[in-house]
CSV table of C-alpha atoms and ligand atoms in Angstrom, one decimal:
chain,number,residue,atom,x,y,z
A,1,MET,CA,-28.7,-91.3,-74.5
A,2,ASN,CA,-29.9,-88.1,-76.3
A,3,ILE,CA,-29.7,-84.9,-74.3
A,4,LEU,CA,-31.3,-81.5,-74.9
A,5,ILE,CA,-29.8,-78.5,-73.1
A,6,THR,CA,-31.9,-75.3,-73.0
A,7,GLY,CA,-30.2,-71.9,-73.0
A,8,SER,CA,-27.8,-69.8,-75.1
A,9,GLY,CA,-25.1,-68.5,-72.8
A,10,GLY,CA,-21.6,-69.4,-71.7
A,11,ARG,CA,-23.1,-71.7,-69.1
A,12,GLU,CA,-24.9,-73.8,-71.7
A,13,HIS,CA,-21.8,-73.9,-73.9
A,14,ALA,CA,-19.8,-75.2,-70.9
A,15,LEU,CA,-22.5,-77.8,-70.1
A,16,ALA,CA,-22.6,-78.9,-73.7
A,17,TRP,CA,-18.8,-79.1,-73.8
A,18,LYS,CA,-18.6,-81.3,-70.7
A,19,ILE,CA,-21.5,-83.5,-71.7
A,20,LYS,CA,-20.0,-84.0,-75.2
A,21,GLN,CA,-17.0,-85.8,-73.6
A,22,SER,CA,-19.2,-88.6,-72.2
A,23,SER,CA,-19.2,-92.0,-73.8
A,24,LYS,CA,-22.8,-92.3,-72.6
A,25,LEU,CA,-23.9,-89.6,-75.0
A,26,ASP,CA,-25.5,-90.4,-78.4
A,27,GLN,CA,-26.8,-87.0,-79.7
A,28,LEU,CA,-26.6,-83.6,-78.2
A,29,PHE,CA,-29.1,-80.7,-78.9
A,30,VAL,CA,-29.1,-77.2,-77.6
A,31,ALA,CA,-32.1,-74.8,-77.7
A,32,PRO,CA,-31.4,-72.2,-78.9
A,33,GLY,CA,-27.6,-72.4,-78.3
A,34,ASN,CA,-25.0,-70.1,-79.8
A,35,ALA,CA,-22.2,-70.2,-82.4
A,36,GLY,CA,-20.1,-72.2,-79.9
A,37,THR,CA,-22.6,-75.0,-79.3
A,38,ALA,CA,-23.3,-75.1,-83.1
A,39,GLN,CA,-19.7,-76.4,-83.6
A,40,PHE,CA,-20.4,-79.8,-81.9
A,41,ALA,CA,-24.1,-80.0,-81.1
A,42,LYS,CA,-27.3,-79.5,-83.0
A,43,ASN,CA,-28.8,-76.1,-82.2
A,44,LEU,CA,-32.6,-75.9,-82.3
A,45,PRO,CA,-34.1,-72.4,-82.8
A,46,ILE,CA,-36.6,-72.7,-79.9
A,47,ASP,CA,-37.0,-70.2,-77.0
A,48,VAL,CA,-36.3,-71.5,-73.5
A,49,ASN,CA,-39.8,-70.5,-72.4
A,50,ASP,CA,-41.6,-72.1,-75.4
A,51,PHE,CA,-42.6,-75.4,-73.7
A,52,ASP,CA,-44.8,-76.7,-76.5
A,53,ASN,CA,-42.1,-76.5,-79.1
A,54,LEU,CA,-39.5,-77.9,-76.7
A,55,ALA,CA,-41.9,-80.8,-76.1
A,56,HIS,CA,-42.3,-81.4,-79.9
A,57,ALA,CA,-38.5,-81.3,-80.4
A,58,CYS,CA,-38.0,-83.7,-77.5
A,59,ILE,CA,-40.4,-86.2,-79.1
A,60,GLU,CA,-39.1,-85.8,-82.6
A,61,ASN,CA,-35.4,-86.2,-81.5
A,62,HIS,CA,-36.0,-89.0,-79.0
A,63,ILE,CA,-34.6,-87.0,-76.1
A,64,ASP,CA,-34.0,-88.9,-72.9
A,65,LEU,CA,-32.9,-86.1,-70.7
A,66,LEU,CA,-33.7,-82.4,-70.7
A,67,LEU,CA,-31.2,-80.2,-68.9
A,68,VAL,CA,-32.6,-76.7,-68.2
A,69,GLY,CA,-30.0,-73.9,-68.1
A,70,PRO,CA,-31.7,-70.7,-67.0
A,71,GLU,CA,-34.2,-70.1,-64.1
A,72,ALA,CA,-37.2,-68.5,-65.8
A,73,PRO,CA,-38.6,-71.7,-67.3
A,74,LEU,CA,-38.1,-73.6,-64.1
A,75,VAL,CA,-40.0,-70.9,-62.1
A,76,GLU,CA,-42.7,-71.1,-64.9
A,77,GLY,CA,-43.0,-74.9,-64.3
A,78,ILE,CA,-41.2,-76.6,-67.2
A,79,ALA,CA,-40.4,-79.7,-65.0
A,80,ASP,CA,-44.1,-80.0,-64.0
A,81,PHE,CA,-45.1,-79.6,-67.7
A,82,PHE,CA,-42.9,-82.5,-68.7
A,83,ASN,CA,-43.7,-84.7,-65.7
A,84,SER,CA,-47.4,-84.3,-66.0
A,85,SER,CA,-47.7,-85.1,-69.7
A,86,PRO,CA,-48.1,-88.8,-70.6
A,87,SER,CA,-46.1,-88.4,-73.8
A,88,LEU,CA,-43.2,-86.6,-72.1
A,89,LYS,CA,-42.9,-88.1,-68.6
A,90,HIS,CA,-40.4,-90.7,-69.7
A,91,ILE,CA,-38.0,-87.7,-70.3
A,92,ALA,CA,-35.9,-87.0,-67.2
A,93,VAL,CA,-35.8,-83.3,-66.4
A,94,VAL,CA,-32.7,-81.9,-64.6
A,95,GLY,CA,-34.1,-78.8,-63.0
A,96,PRO,CA,-36.6,-78.5,-60.1
A,97,ASN,CA,-40.4,-78.2,-60.4
A,98,ALA,CA,-42.1,-74.9,-59.9
A,99,ALA,CA,-42.4,-75.6,-56.1
A,100,GLY,CA,-38.6,-76.1,-55.8
A,101,ALA,CA,-37.8,-73.2,-58.1
A,102,ARG,CA,-39.5,-70.8,-55.6
A,103,LEU,CA,-36.2,-70.9,-53.8
A,104,GLU,CA,-35.0,-68.5,-56.5
A,105,GLY,CA,-38.3,-67.2,-57.8
A,106,SER,CA,-39.5,-65.8,-54.4
A,107,LYS,CA,-37.0,-64.3,-52.0
A,108,ALA,CA,-39.8,-64.1,-49.4
A,109,PHE,CA,-40.3,-67.9,-49.8
A,110,ALA,CA,-36.5,-68.5,-49.5
A,111,LYS,CA,-36.3,-66.5,-46.3
A,112,THR,CA,-39.2,-68.2,-44.7
A,113,PHE,CA,-37.7,-71.6,-45.7
A,114,MET,CA,-34.3,-70.6,-44.2
A,115,HIS,CA,-35.7,-69.3,-41.0
A,116,LYS,CA,-37.9,-72.5,-40.7
A,117,TYR,CA,-35.0,-74.9,-41.2
A,118,GLN,CA,-32.5,-72.7,-39.2
A,119,ILE,CA,-30.2,-72.1,-42.1
A,120,PRO,CA,-27.9,-69.2,-41.3
A,121,THR,CA,-29.0,-66.1,-43.2
A,122,ALA,CA,-29.4,-62.3,-42.6
A,123,GLY,CA,-32.3,-61.3,-40.3
A,124,SER,CA,-35.2,-60.1,-42.4
A,125,LEU,CA,-38.8,-58.9,-42.6
A,126,THR,CA,-41.0,-59.3,-45.7
A,127,VAL,CA,-43.5,-56.5,-46.3
A,128,THR,CA,-46.3,-55.6,-48.7
A,129,GLY,CA,-48.1,-52.3,-49.5
A,130,GLU,CA,-50.3,-52.9,-46.5
A,131,THR,CA,-47.4,-53.4,-44.1
A,132,LEU,CA,-45.2,-50.6,-45.3
A,133,GLN,CA,-45.2,-49.0,-41.8
A,134,ALA,CA,-43.9,-52.2,-40.2
A,135,GLY,CA,-41.2,-52.2,-42.8
A,136,ILE,CA,-40.2,-48.6,-42.0
A,137,ASP,CA,-40.1,-49.5,-38.3
A,138,PHE,CA,-37.9,-52.5,-39.1
A,139,LEU,CA,-35.5,-50.4,-41.2
A,140,GLN,CA,-35.1,-48.0,-38.2
A,141,GLN,CA,-34.0,-50.9,-36.0
A,142,LEU,CA,-31.3,-51.8,-38.5
A,143,ARG,CA,-27.9,-50.3,-39.0
A,144,ALA,CA,-26.8,-48.9,-42.4
A,145,PRO,CA,-26.4,-50.0,-45.1
A,146,TYR,CA,-29.9,-51.2,-45.7
A,147,VAL,CA,-30.7,-54.1,-48.0
A,148,LEU,CA,-34.0,-54.1,-50.0
A,149,LYS,CA,-34.9,-57.1,-52.2
A,150,ALA,CA,-37.8,-57.4,-54.7
A,151,ASP,CA,-39.4,-60.8,-53.9
A,152,GLY,CA,-39.7,-62.0,-57.5
A,153,LEU,CA,-37.3,-62.3,-60.5
A,154,ALA,CA,-36.2,-58.9,-61.6
A,155,ALA,CA,-33.4,-59.7,-64.1
A,156,GLY,CA,-30.7,-59.4,-61.4
A,157,LYS,CA,-31.6,-55.8,-60.7
A,158,GLY,CA,-34.0,-56.3,-57.8
A,159,VAL,CA,-31.6,-55.8,-54.9
A,160,LEU,CA,-30.8,-52.3,-53.6
A,161,ILE,CA,-28.1,-51.6,-51.0
A,162,ILE,CA,-28.6,-48.1,-49.6
A,163,ASN,CA,-26.6,-46.1,-47.0
A,164,ASP,CA,-29.1,-43.4,-46.1
A,165,ILE,CA,-32.2,-44.3,-44.0
A,166,LYS,CA,-34.5,-41.7,-45.6
A,167,GLU,CA,-33.5,-42.9,-49.0
A,168,ALA,CA,-34.1,-46.5,-48.0
A,169,GLU,CA,-37.6,-45.7,-46.7
A,170,LYS,CA,-38.4,-43.9,-50.0
A,171,GLU,CA,-37.1,-46.8,-52.1
A,172,LEU,CA,-39.1,-49.3,-50.0
A,173,GLU,CA,-42.2,-47.4,-50.8
A,174,SER,CA,-41.4,-47.0,-54.5
A,175,MET,CA,-40.6,-50.8,-54.7
A,176,LEU,CA,-43.9,-51.7,-53.1
A,177,LYS,CA,-45.7,-49.3,-55.5
A,178,GLY,CA,-44.3,-51.3,-58.5
A,179,LYS,CA,-40.7,-50.1,-59.2
A,180,PHE,CA,-40.0,-53.7,-60.4
A,181,GLY,CA,-43.6,-54.4,-61.5
A,182,SER,CA,-45.2,-57.3,-59.7
A,183,ALA,CA,-41.8,-58.6,-58.7
A,184,SER,CA,-41.6,-56.0,-55.9
A,185,ALA,CA,-45.2,-56.3,-54.7
A,186,GLN,CA,-43.5,-57.9,-51.7
A,187,VAL,CA,-40.1,-56.7,-50.5
A,188,VAL,CA,-37.6,-58.5,-48.2
A,189,ILE,CA,-35.8,-56.0,-45.9
A,190,GLU,CA,-32.6,-57.5,-44.8
A,191,GLU,CA,-29.7,-57.0,-42.3
A,192,PHE,CA,-26.5,-56.2,-44.2
A,193,LEU,CA,-23.9,-58.9,-43.9
A,194,ASP,CA,-20.3,-57.8,-44.0
A,195,GLY,CA,-18.0,-60.4,-45.4
A,196,ILE,CA,-16.6,-62.0,-48.5
A,197,GLU,CA,-18.9,-63.6,-51.1
A,198,LEU,CA,-18.6,-67.0,-52.7
A,199,SER,CA,-20.8,-69.6,-54.2
A,200,ALA,CA,-21.3,-73.3,-53.5
A,201,PHE,CA,-23.0,-75.6,-55.9
A,202,VAL,CA,-24.6,-79.0,-55.6
A,203,LEU,CA,-26.3,-81.4,-57.9
A,204,THR,CA,-29.1,-83.3,-56.1
A,205,ASP,CA,-31.6,-86.1,-56.8
A,206,GLY,CA,-33.7,-84.9,-53.9
A,207,LYS,CA,-32.1,-87.1,-51.3
A,208,ASN,CA,-28.4,-87.4,-52.2
A,209,TYR,CA,-26.2,-84.7,-53.4
A,210,LYS,CA,-22.7,-84.2,-54.9
A,211,LEU,CA,-20.8,-81.1,-54.0
A,212,LEU,CA,-19.4,-79.4,-57.1
A,213,PRO,CA,-16.4,-77.1,-57.0
A,214,SER,CA,-16.9,-73.7,-55.3
A,215,ALA,CA,-16.4,-70.5,-57.2
A,216,LYS,CA,-16.3,-66.7,-56.7
A,217,ASP,CA,-17.6,-64.4,-59.4
A,218,TYR,CA,-17.0,-60.8,-60.1
A,219,LYS,CA,-20.4,-59.0,-60.6
A,220,ARG,CA,-19.5,-55.4,-61.2
A,221,ILE,CA,-18.5,-54.0,-64.6
A,222,GLY,CA,-15.5,-52.1,-63.4
A,223,GLU,CA,-12.1,-53.1,-61.9
A,224,GLY,CA,-11.9,-53.0,-58.1
A,225,ASP,CA,-15.7,-54.0,-58.0
A,226,THR,CA,-16.9,-50.6,-59.2
A,227,GLY,CA,-19.8,-49.5,-61.4
A,228,PRO,CA,-23.1,-51.3,-62.2
A,229,ASN,CA,-23.8,-54.9,-61.7
A,230,THR,CA,-23.6,-57.3,-64.6
A,231,GLY,CA,-24.5,-61.0,-65.1
A,232,GLY,CA,-20.8,-61.7,-64.1
A,233,MET,CA,-17.5,-60.6,-65.5
A,234,GLY,CA,-15.4,-63.5,-64.5
A,235,ALA,CA,-14.9,-66.3,-61.9
A,236,VAL,CA,-12.3,-68.3,-60.1
A,237,SER,CA,-12.4,-71.8,-58.7
A,238,PRO,CA,-11.6,-73.1,-56.1
A,239,VAL,CA,-12.1,-70.2,-53.7
A,240,VAL,CA,-8.9,-70.1,-51.7
A,241,PHE,CA,-10.5,-68.9,-48.5
A,242,ALA,CA,-13.2,-71.6,-48.6
A,243,ASP,CA,-11.0,-74.1,-46.9
A,244,ARG,CA,-12.0,-77.6,-45.7
A,245,SER,CA,-13.3,-76.4,-42.3
A,246,PHE,CA,-15.4,-73.6,-43.9
A,247,MET,CA,-16.8,-76.0,-46.5
A,248,GLU,CA,-17.7,-78.5,-43.7
A,249,LYS,CA,-19.7,-75.8,-42.1
A,250,VAL,CA,-21.4,-75.0,-45.4
A,251,GLU,CA,-22.3,-78.7,-45.8
A,252,SER,CA,-23.6,-79.3,-42.3
A,253,ARG,CA,-25.3,-75.9,-41.7
A,254,VAL,CA,-26.5,-75.0,-45.2
A,255,ILE,CA,-26.5,-77.8,-47.8
A,256,ILE,CA,-27.8,-80.7,-45.7
A,257,PRO,CA,-30.6,-78.7,-43.9
A,258,THR,CA,-31.7,-77.3,-47.3
A,259,ILE,CA,-32.0,-80.8,-48.9
A,260,LYS,CA,-33.8,-82.1,-45.7
A,261,GLY,CA,-36.0,-79.0,-45.7
A,262,LEU,CA,-37.1,-79.6,-49.3
A,263,GLN,CA,-37.9,-83.2,-48.4
A,264,ALA,CA,-39.9,-82.1,-45.3
A,265,GLU,CA,-41.8,-79.6,-47.5
A,266,GLY,CA,-42.6,-82.5,-49.9
A,267,ILE,CA,-40.7,-80.9,-52.8
A,268,PRO,CA,-39.0,-83.6,-54.9
A,269,TYR,CA,-36.0,-81.5,-56.0
A,270,LYS,CA,-33.9,-82.8,-59.0
A,271,GLY,CA,-31.3,-80.4,-60.2
A,272,PHE,CA,-28.7,-77.9,-59.2
A,273,ILE,CA,-28.8,-75.7,-56.2
A,274,PHE,CA,-26.5,-72.6,-56.3
A,275,PHE,CA,-25.9,-71.2,-52.8
A,276,GLY,CA,-24.9,-67.6,-52.8
A,277,LEU,CA,-22.9,-67.3,-49.6
A,278,MET,CA,-21.3,-64.7,-47.4
A,279,ASN,CA,-18.3,-65.7,-45.3
A,280,VAL,CA,-18.6,-63.5,-42.2
A,281,LYS,CA,-15.5,-64.1,-40.1
A,282,GLY,CA,-15.3,-67.7,-41.1
A,283,GLU,CA,-19.1,-68.4,-40.7
A,284,PRO,CA,-21.3,-69.1,-43.7
A,285,TYR,CA,-24.5,-67.2,-44.3
A,286,VAL,CA,-26.9,-67.7,-47.3
A,287,ILE,CA,-27.5,-64.6,-49.3
A,288,GLU,CA,-29.6,-66.2,-51.9
A,289,TYR,CA,-30.5,-69.5,-53.5
A,290,ASN,CA,-30.5,-70.0,-57.3
A,291,VAL,CA,-32.0,-73.1,-58.8
A,292,ARG,CA,-29.6,-73.4,-61.7
A,293,LEU,CA,-25.9,-73.2,-62.2
A,294,GLY,CA,-24.2,-69.7,-62.4
A,295,ASP,CA,-22.9,-68.0,-65.4
A,296,PRO,CA,-19.8,-67.5,-65.6
A,297,GLU,CA,-19.3,-69.9,-62.6
A,298,THR,CA,-20.2,-72.9,-64.8
A,299,GLU,CA,-17.4,-72.1,-67.3
A,300,CYS,CA,-15.0,-72.1,-64.3
A,301,ILE,CA,-16.2,-75.2,-62.4
A,302,LEU,CA,-17.0,-77.7,-65.1
A,303,PRO,CA,-13.4,-77.8,-66.4
A,304,ARG,CA,-12.4,-78.9,-62.9
A,305,ILE,CA,-14.8,-81.9,-62.9
A,306,SER,CA,-12.8,-84.8,-64.3
A,307,SER,CA,-15.5,-87.5,-64.0
A,308,ASP,CA,-18.3,-88.3,-66.4
A,309,PHE,CA,-21.0,-85.6,-66.1
A,310,VAL,CA,-23.7,-87.7,-67.9
A,311,GLU,CA,-23.3,-90.4,-65.2
A,312,LEU,CA,-24.1,-87.8,-62.6
A,313,LEU,CA,-27.1,-86.6,-64.5
A,314,GLU,CA,-28.3,-90.2,-64.8
A,315,GLY,CA,-27.9,-90.4,-61.0
A,316,VAL,CA,-30.3,-87.5,-60.7
A,317,ALA,CA,-32.8,-89.1,-63.1
A,318,HIS,CA,-32.7,-92.5,-61.3
A,319,GLU,CA,-32.4,-91.0,-57.8
A,320,ASN,CA,-29.3,-93.0,-57.2
A,321,LEU,CA,-26.7,-90.2,-57.1
A,322,ASP,CA,-25.2,-91.9,-54.0
A,323,THR,CA,-23.9,-94.7,-56.3
A,324,LYS,CA,-22.0,-92.2,-58.6
A,325,ARG,CA,-18.6,-90.8,-58.3
A,326,ILE,CA,-17.4,-87.2,-58.8
A,327,THR,CA,-13.7,-86.5,-59.2
A,328,ILE,CA,-12.5,-82.9,-58.9
A,329,ASP,CA,-9.3,-81.7,-60.5
A,330,ASP,CA,-7.0,-79.9,-57.9
A,331,ARG,CA,-5.9,-77.2,-60.4
A,332,TYR,CA,-7.1,-73.6,-60.4
A,333,ALA,CA,-9.4,-72.3,-63.0
A,334,VAL,CA,-9.8,-68.7,-63.9
A,335,THR,CA,-12.6,-67.4,-66.3
A,336,VAL,CA,-12.5,-64.0,-67.9
A,337,VAL,CA,-15.6,-62.7,-69.7
A,338,LEU,CA,-15.2,-60.5,-72.8
A,339,VAL,CA,-18.1,-58.1,-73.1
A,340,SER,CA,-19.3,-55.7,-75.8
A,341,GLY,CA,-18.6,-52.0,-75.2
A,342,GLY,CA,-21.4,-50.3,-73.3
A,343,TYR,CA,-22.6,-53.5,-71.5
A,344,PRO,CA,-24.5,-53.7,-69.1
A,345,GLY,CA,-26.1,-50.6,-70.7
A,346,ASN,CA,-26.7,-50.3,-74.5
A,347,TYR,CA,-24.2,-52.1,-76.7
A,348,MET,CA,-23.8,-53.0,-80.3
A,349,LYS,CA,-24.4,-56.4,-81.9
A,350,ASN,CA,-23.3,-58.2,-85.0
A,351,ILE,CA,-19.7,-57.2,-84.7
A,352,PRO,CA,-17.3,-59.8,-86.3
A,353,ILE,CA,-15.1,-61.7,-83.8
A,354,LYS,CA,-11.6,-62.8,-84.8
A,355,GLY,CA,-8.7,-64.5,-83.2
A,356,PHE,CA,-10.1,-67.9,-82.2
A,357,ALA,CA,-7.3,-69.8,-84.0
A,358,GLU,CA,-4.6,-67.8,-82.1
A,359,THR,CA,-5.9,-68.9,-78.6
A,360,LYS,CA,-4.0,-71.6,-76.7
A,361,ASN,CA,-3.9,-73.1,-73.2
A,362,CYS,CA,-7.5,-72.2,-72.6
A,363,ILE,CA,-11.1,-73.1,-73.4
A,364,VAL,CA,-13.1,-70.6,-75.3
A,365,PHE,CA,-16.7,-70.7,-74.3
A,366,HIS,CA,-19.2,-68.7,-76.4
A,367,ALA,CA,-21.9,-66.6,-74.7
A,368,GLY,CA,-23.6,-64.0,-76.8
A,369,THR,CA,-22.4,-65.1,-80.3
A,370,GLY,CA,-24.1,-66.0,-83.5
A,371,THR,CA,-23.2,-66.7,-87.1
A,372,ASP,CA,-24.2,-64.5,-90.1
A,373,VAL,CA,-26.6,-65.8,-92.8
A,374,GLU,CA,-23.8,-67.6,-94.7
A,375,HIS,CA,-22.7,-69.2,-91.4
A,376,GLU,CA,-19.2,-68.1,-92.0
A,377,THR,CA,-18.3,-65.2,-89.7
A,378,ILE,CA,-18.9,-65.5,-86.0
A,379,LYS,CA,-20.5,-62.3,-84.7
A,380,THR,CA,-21.4,-60.8,-81.3
A,381,ALA,CA,-25.1,-61.3,-80.4
A,382,GLY,CA,-25.2,-60.2,-76.7
A,383,GLY,CA,-23.5,-58.2,-74.0
A,384,ARG,CA,-21.4,-61.0,-72.6
A,385,VAL,CA,-19.7,-62.4,-75.7
A,386,ILE,CA,-17.0,-64.9,-74.8
A,387,ALA,CA,-15.8,-66.6,-71.6
A,388,ILE,CA,-12.2,-67.8,-71.5
A,389,THR,CA,-11.1,-70.3,-69.0
A,390,SER,CA,-7.5,-71.3,-68.2
A,391,ILE,CA,-6.5,-73.9,-65.7
A,392,ASP,CA,-3.1,-74.5,-64.0
A,393,TYR,CA,-1.5,-75.8,-60.8
A,394,SER,CA,-0.5,-72.2,-60.1
A,395,PHE,CA,-3.3,-69.7,-59.6
A,396,GLU,CA,-1.1,-66.9,-61.0
A,397,GLU,CA,-0.3,-69.0,-64.1
A,398,ALA,CA,-4.0,-69.7,-64.6
A,399,ARG,CA,-4.7,-65.9,-64.4
A,400,LYS,CA,-1.9,-65.1,-66.8
A,401,LYS,CA,-3.0,-67.6,-69.4
A,402,ALA,CA,-6.6,-66.4,-69.2
A,403,PHE,CA,-5.6,-62.8,-69.8
A,404,GLU,CA,-3.2,-63.6,-72.6
A,405,ASN,CA,-6.0,-65.3,-74.4
A,406,ALA,CA,-8.4,-62.5,-73.6
A,407,GLU,CA,-6.1,-60.3,-75.7
A,408,LYS,CA,-6.1,-62.7,-78.6
A,409,ILE,CA,-9.8,-62.7,-79.2
A,410,GLN,CA,-10.7,-59.5,-80.9
A,411,PHE,CA,-13.9,-57.6,-81.7
A,412,GLU,CA,-14.6,-53.9,-81.8
A,413,GLY,CA,-15.5,-52.4,-78.4
A,414,LYS,CA,-14.2,-55.5,-76.5
A,415,TYR,CA,-13.9,-54.9,-72.8
A,416,TYR,CA,-12.9,-57.2,-69.9
A,417,ARG,CA,-11.9,-56.8,-66.3
A,418,GLY,CA,-8.1,-57.3,-65.8
A,419,ASP,CA,-8.5,-57.9,-62.1
A,420,ILE,CA,-10.3,-61.2,-62.0
A,421,GLY,CA,-8.8,-63.1,-59.1
A,422,LEU,CA,-6.5,-60.3,-58.1
A,423,ASP,CA,-8.1,-59.9,-54.6
A,424,LEU,CA,-7.4,-63.5,-53.9
A,425,LEU,CA,-3.6,-63.3,-54.5
A,426,LYS,CA,-3.2,-62.1,-50.9
A,427,TYR,CA,-4.2,-65.5,-49.6
A,428,LYS,CA,-0.8,-67.2,-49.5
A,429,ILE,CA,-2.2,-70.7,-50.3
A,430,VAL,CA,-1.8,-69.9,-54.0
B,1,AMP,P1,-28.9,-61.4,-54.4
B,1,AMP,O1,-29.7,-61.1,-55.7
B,1,AMP,O2,-29.8,-61.7,-53.3
B,1,AMP,O3,-27.8,-62.3,-54.6
B,1,AMP,O4,-28.2,-60.0,-54.1
B,1,AMP,C1,-27.4,-59.4,-55.0
B,1,AMP,C2,-26.1,-58.9,-54.3
B,1,AMP,O5,-26.4,-58.0,-53.3
B,1,AMP,C3,-25.4,-60.1,-53.6
B,1,AMP,O6,-24.5,-60.8,-54.5
B,1,AMP,C4,-24.6,-59.3,-52.6
B,1,AMP,O7,-23.4,-58.8,-53.1
B,1,AMP,C5,-25.5,-58.3,-52.2
B,1,AMP,N1,-26.3,-58.6,-51.0
B,1,AMP,C6,-27.5,-59.2,-51.0
B,1,AMP,N2,-28.0,-59.4,-49.7
B,1,AMP,C7,-27.0,-58.9,-48.9
B,1,AMP,C8,-26.9,-58.8,-47.5
B,1,AMP,N3,-27.9,-59.2,-46.7
B,1,AMP,N4,-25.8,-58.3,-47.0
B,1,AMP,C9,-24.8,-57.8,-47.8
B,1,AMP,N5,-24.9,-57.9,-49.2
B,1,AMP,C10,-26.0,-58.4,-49.7
B,2,LIG,N1,-23.0,-65.1,-61.9
B,2,LIG,C1,-24.2,-65.0,-61.1
B,2,LIG,C2,-25.3,-65.8,-61.6
B,2,LIG,O1,-25.3,-66.6,-62.5
B,2,LIG,O2,-26.4,-65.6,-60.9
């Protein structure tokens, strides 16, 4: 089968790396891809949101399956675009239609959905410019800190956590007046959940699902979870405090009701669901849904799946995921992201990257990388540049190997967090 993956980050390199190992694969394409995917797949210079040119490329290259990496094209309806066109509908799309993608595209929709299907989540109220006063009244009933979320996609910046009530009221008003453009025309005000975050992932054909490995990511730029939020500075899998009994609660209270809820809403969901969870004293709560895999979580969880990934994708396409097997490697994976100095603010690009040949005992996934005109030197092309994953029976060894390799890859201004996984060492299971 011929597969096209859309996206250009570490997540897409990891998906391509895993898919490439399948005996069921004929040709692999990535649009637009990066310097890492170019090493073993054919990169196509097409933007992830350019549906027309993606459609042409699919027809020209006899694509059988389109795997959508990022959320924006899903929210914009790429699955509907393919499914409704006579010349494209034979192509299986892994990624939900626009109705399903609202789980991520509209936080107000996600909250209504969770409340309707009794999926545990923080208490909330959704407000608009007209109902600002009701929002202020609701804020006054809550205890600090106050959580304000822009309804729509806001490039990961739309969530504010504020300690002072007066400031929260002011921010609420400014969000409703367009602080995040139309994304904050509606704002979800939420109760603050005090706990430890982790993520669960499933692949579903709309009826059946496979639980993928769990992961914890590290969102802040600075060690000790300080400084601004980023796309993700590292990840670990499995999450040691997500033991069997906790994961059973996640399946019975969160995952199964979500899939049944989607069915009840008449939404045929084919793709990944990423559950952002809070473990509050052993009880799972949903913080958010994403309709795609996480980045860098993918770089951490895919190396732990030992079975054929294309078979699972076929199971989604043919709606027979229940007949497929998934095997998970028991070992620990640790992913460390190398970023360009200045990220998540302004950073330089086109800096040569060296040291690939010196790495060992790890997988080097490219994120923001490209090659120069002569296609010789690999250069930085984004804020998050490389994701290094090491895997071992010992969590401490996996961390050690990942950090050793993080030292070997070199580029001017390189920065990484040296404390990925450090908080989990206190759990004695490792
Ligand atoms: P979201 O985009 O909804 O995942 O929110 C971004 C981050 O804000 C999450 O990863 C959490 O760290 C934090 N957050 C969101 N909602 C809550 C909540 N209700 N209580 C505590 N922290 C939250
Ligand atoms: N690492 C978080 C995300 O992909 O949303």
